[in-house]
Amino acid sequence: MLRNGLEPWHLLILAVVVIAVFGSKKLPDTARALGKSVRILKSEARAMKDESTS
C-alpha cells in the first residue's frame, strides 16, 4: 500500500491543504507553537531518562 512512502507531490498536496485550512497568517504562530511543544517534549523525555538512570 505505502511501498514508495511519501513522494514529493504528496508533500506539496499536504502543504496546500494546510495553507487552505489554517491560512497564511496563522502559519507562523502555529509553527512557533509546534516548535515549543517539541522542545518541551524533548526536555521532559530527557528528564525522565536521567531520572531512570540515577
Coordinates of N, CA and C in Angstrom, one line a residue:
M1 N 0.8 -1.2 0.0 CA 0.0 0.0 0.0 C 0.9 1.3 0.0
L2 N 1.7 1.4 1.0 CA 2.6 2.6 1.0 C 4.1 2.1 0.7
R3 N 4.2 1.4 -0.3 CA 5.6 0.9 -0.7 C 6.6 2.0 -0.9
N4 N 6.1 3.0 -1.6 CA 7.0 4.1 -2.0 C 7.1 5.2 -1.0
G5 N 6.3 5.2 0.1 CA 6.3 6.2 1.1 C 5.8 7.5 0.5
L6 N 6.3 8.6 1.0 CA 5.8 9.9 0.6 C 6.6 10.4 -0.6
E7 N 5.9 10.7 -1.7 CA 6.5 11.2 -2.9 C 6.5 12.8 -2.7
P8 N 7.3 13.5 -3.4 CA 7.4 14.9 -3.3 C 6.0 15.6 -3.6
W9 N 5.2 15.0 -4.5 CA 3.9 15.6 -4.8 C 2.9 15.4 -3.6
H10 N 3.1 14.4 -2.8 CA 2.3 14.2 -1.6 C 2.5 15.3 -0.7
L11 N 3.8 15.7 -0.5 CA 4.1 16.8 0.4 C 3.6 18.1 -0.1
L12 N 3.6 18.3 -1.4 CA 3.0 19.5 -2.0 C 1.5 19.6 -1.8
I13 N 0.8 18.5 -1.9 CA -0.6 18.5 -1.7 C -0.9 18.8 -0.2
L14 N -0.1 18.2 0.7 CA -0.3 18.4 2.1 C -0.1 19.8 2.5
A15 N 1.0 20.5 1.9 CA 1.2 21.9 2.1 C 0.1 22.8 1.7
V16 N -0.5 22.5 0.5 CA -1.6 23.3 0.0 C -2.8 23.1 0.9
V17 N -3.1 21.9 1.4 CA -4.2 21.7 2.3 C -4.0 22.4 3.6
V18 N -2.8 22.4 4.2 CA -2.5 23.1 5.4 C -2.7 24.6 5.3
I19 N -2.2 25.1 4.2 CA -2.4 26.5 4.0 C -3.8 26.9 3.8
A20 N -4.6 26.0 3.1 CA -6.0 26.3 2.9 C -6.8 26.3 4.2
V21 N -6.4 25.3 5.1 CA -7.1 25.2 6.4 C -6.7 26.3 7.4
F22 N -5.5 26.5 7.6 CA -5.0 27.5 8.6 C -4.9 28.9 8.1
G23 N -4.7 29.1 6.8 CA -4.5 30.4 6.3 C -3.0 30.8 6.5
S24 N -2.6 31.7 5.6 CA -1.1 32.1 5.7 C -0.8 32.9 6.9
K25 N -1.8 33.6 7.5 CA -1.5 34.5 8.6 C -1.3 33.7 9.9
K26 N -1.9 32.5 10.1 CA -1.8 31.8 11.3 C -0.6 30.8 11.2
L27 N 0.0 30.5 10.1 CA 1.0 29.5 10.0 C 2.3 29.8 10.8
P28 N 2.8 31.0 10.8 CA 4.0 31.3 11.7 C 3.7 31.0 13.2
D29 N 2.5 31.4 13.7 CA 2.2 31.2 15.1 C 2.0 29.7 15.3
T30 N 1.4 29.0 14.4 CA 1.2 27.5 14.6 C 2.6 26.8 14.6
A31 N 3.5 27.2 13.7 CA 4.8 26.6 13.6 C 5.6 26.9 14.9
R32 N 5.5 28.1 15.4 CA 6.2 28.5 16.7 C 5.6 27.7 17.8
A33 N 4.3 27.5 17.9 CA 3.7 26.7 19.0 C 4.1 25.2 18.9
L34 N 4.2 24.7 17.7 CA 4.6 23.3 17.4 C 6.1 23.1 17.9
G35 N 6.9 24.1 17.5 CA 8.4 24.0 17.9 C 8.5 24.0 19.4
K36 N 7.8 24.9 20.0 CA 7.8 25.0 21.5 C 7.4 23.7 22.1
S37 N 6.3 23.1 21.6 CA 5.8 21.8 22.1 C 6.9 20.7 21.9
V38 N 7.5 20.7 20.8 CA 8.6 19.6 20.6 C 9.7 19.8 21.5
R39 N 10.1 21.1 21.8 CA 11.2 21.3 22.8 C 10.8 20.9 24.1
I40 N 9.6 21.1 24.6 CA 9.1 20.7 25.9 C 9.1 19.2 26.0
L41 N 8.6 18.5 24.9 CA 8.6 17.1 24.9 C 10.0 16.5 25.0
K42 N 10.9 17.0 24.3 CA 12.3 16.5 24.3 C 12.9 16.7 25.7
S43 N 12.7 17.9 26.3 CA 13.3 18.1 27.6 C 12.6 17.2 28.7
E44 N 11.3 16.9 28.6 CA 10.7 16.0 29.5 C 11.2 14.6 29.3
A45 N 11.4 14.2 28.1 CA 11.9 12.8 27.8 C 13.3 12.7 28.3
R46 N 14.1 13.7 28.2 CA 15.5 13.7 28.7 C 15.5 13.6 30.2
A47 N 14.6 14.4 30.9 CA 14.5 14.4 32.3 C 14.1 13.0 32.8
M48 N 13.1 12.4 32.1 CA 12.7 11.0 32.5 C 13.8 10.0 32.4
K49 N 14.6 10.1 31.3 CA 15.7 9.2 31.0 C 16.7 9.4 32.1
D50 N 17.1 10.6 32.5 CA 18.1 10.9 33.5 C 17.6 10.4 34.9
E51 N 16.3 10.6 35.1 CA 15.7 10.1 36.4 C 15.8 8.6 36.5
S52 N 15.5 7.9 35.4 CA 15.5 6.4 35.5 C 16.9 5.8 35.6
T53 N 18.0 6.5 35.1 CA 19.3 6.0 35.2 C 20.0 6.4 36.5
S54 N 19.5 7.3 37.3 CA 20.1 7.6 38.6 C 19.5 6.9 39.7

